[in-house]
Amino acid sequence: MFKWVLIGVGSLVALVAIFFGVVWFIFVRGGDDVSALTEEGSAEVLELTDAGSSYIVVYRYDYDGKTFYGKKSIYSTSMSRGDSYGICVNPSDPSQHTEMNPGCPPEGSSGLFEGQKEKPSL
């Protein structure tokens, strides 16, 4: 009998934890605010490493006469040095950018990235 009480209490605790987890995920977690990323740009792949289903990429982009660098994982079936891809840039802080997805501001963005003044290493 005591075993069934423990199973019942454990199940109830698990259901409550799942409920609060879903509520947190939907309402609290939120994502990066990408509404300021309104300018279209292009990032050039400088270096890359094949990581199986993705590539670790070091890239460069120019905005308003300034050069910014970044490093991220890009899911792609094929990518080469010198390739470029679309990005969205914040015109008031051009170090803030993300992949264009499909337009600017991006829908379903993969996150907000900070460009760097110096090229990162792979």
XYZ file of C-alpha atoms in Angstrom:
122
model
C 0.000 0.000 0.000
C 2.778 2.442 0.956
C 4.484 1.750 -2.380
C 1.382 2.921 -4.299
C 1.169 6.111 -2.231
C 4.793 6.906 -3.097
C 4.165 6.218 -6.777
C 1.084 8.470 -6.688
C 2.915 11.318 -4.934
C 5.902 10.951 -7.285
C 3.625 11.096 -10.318
C 1.863 14.195 -8.994
C 5.194 15.942 -8.345
C 6.363 15.052 -11.863
C 3.162 16.444 -13.426
C 3.467 19.698 -11.465
C 7.135 20.037 -12.495
C 6.254 19.458 -16.150
C 3.459 22.053 -15.959
C 5.763 24.720 -14.494
C 8.469 23.822 -17.009
C 6.096 24.363 -19.927
C 4.842 27.656 -18.448
C 8.430 28.863 -17.972
C 9.375 27.869 -21.512
C 6.414 29.650 -23.095
C 6.157 32.811 -21.003
C 9.396 33.473 -19.179
C 12.220 32.284 -21.405
C 11.548 34.560 -24.357
C 14.123 35.142 -27.036
C 16.458 37.872 -28.050
C 14.804 41.102 -29.183
C 15.795 41.299 -32.844
C 13.373 44.094 -33.814
C 16.256 46.610 -34.246
C 17.962 44.398 -36.850
C 16.525 46.169 -39.892
C 19.434 46.529 -42.353
C 20.308 43.737 -44.748
C 23.950 42.782 -45.117
C 26.196 39.954 -46.162
C 28.748 37.933 -44.190
C 31.698 36.269 -45.894
C 33.023 32.908 -44.691
C 36.741 33.273 -43.905
C 37.451 29.915 -42.253
C 35.383 26.838 -41.533
C 35.574 23.425 -39.943
C 33.229 20.592 -40.834
C 31.452 19.423 -37.677
C 29.313 16.716 -39.274
C 25.826 18.173 -39.799
C 27.082 21.737 -39.380
C 30.104 23.945 -39.901
C 31.959 26.046 -37.354
C 32.442 29.265 -39.312
C 34.586 32.350 -38.816
C 33.032 35.157 -40.858
C 33.420 38.844 -41.657
C 30.939 41.566 -42.523
C 31.259 45.259 -43.251
C 28.806 47.960 -42.227
C 29.174 51.720 -42.548
C 32.898 51.462 -43.319
C 33.636 49.231 -40.311
C 34.591 45.556 -40.366
C 33.200 43.081 -37.847
C 34.037 39.418 -37.284
C 32.181 36.548 -35.720
C 32.211 32.814 -35.140
C 29.225 30.498 -35.047
C 27.862 27.115 -36.009
C 25.870 27.052 -39.248
C 23.744 24.083 -40.229
C 24.372 23.505 -43.915
C 24.972 20.586 -46.247
C 27.795 22.358 -48.074
C 29.758 25.488 -47.396
C 33.133 26.757 -48.584
C 35.593 29.498 -47.759
C 34.530 32.653 -49.601
C 30.811 31.798 -49.528
C 28.496 34.485 -48.222
C 25.136 34.473 -46.493
C 22.597 37.139 -45.623
C 22.555 38.833 -42.248
C 20.462 41.487 -40.532
C 22.311 44.318 -38.793
C 21.245 46.874 -36.177
C 22.040 50.252 -37.837
C 22.457 52.030 -34.483
C 24.826 49.295 -33.180
C 26.228 47.428 -36.206
C 28.018 44.898 -34.015
C 24.563 43.384 -33.319
C 23.522 41.032 -36.088
C 21.946 37.687 -36.890
C 21.282 35.513 -39.928
C 18.611 36.791 -42.295
C 15.668 34.500 -41.782
C 14.120 35.318 -44.349
C 14.091 39.125 -44.047
C 14.971 41.976 -41.726
C 13.899 42.050 -38.946
C 14.258 38.269 -39.011
C 11.454 35.888 -38.157
C 12.393 32.918 -36.012
C 15.908 34.207 -35.466
C 18.609 31.857 -34.260
C 19.745 34.500 -31.785
C 21.429 37.854 -31.510
C 25.186 37.905 -32.122
C 27.830 40.495 -31.252
C 30.403 41.237 -33.941
C 33.995 41.612 -32.825
C 36.690 44.003 -34.000
C 39.271 41.229 -34.271
C 39.021 37.936 -36.120
C 38.391 35.013 -33.737
C 40.307 31.779 -34.137
C 38.725 28.443 -34.983
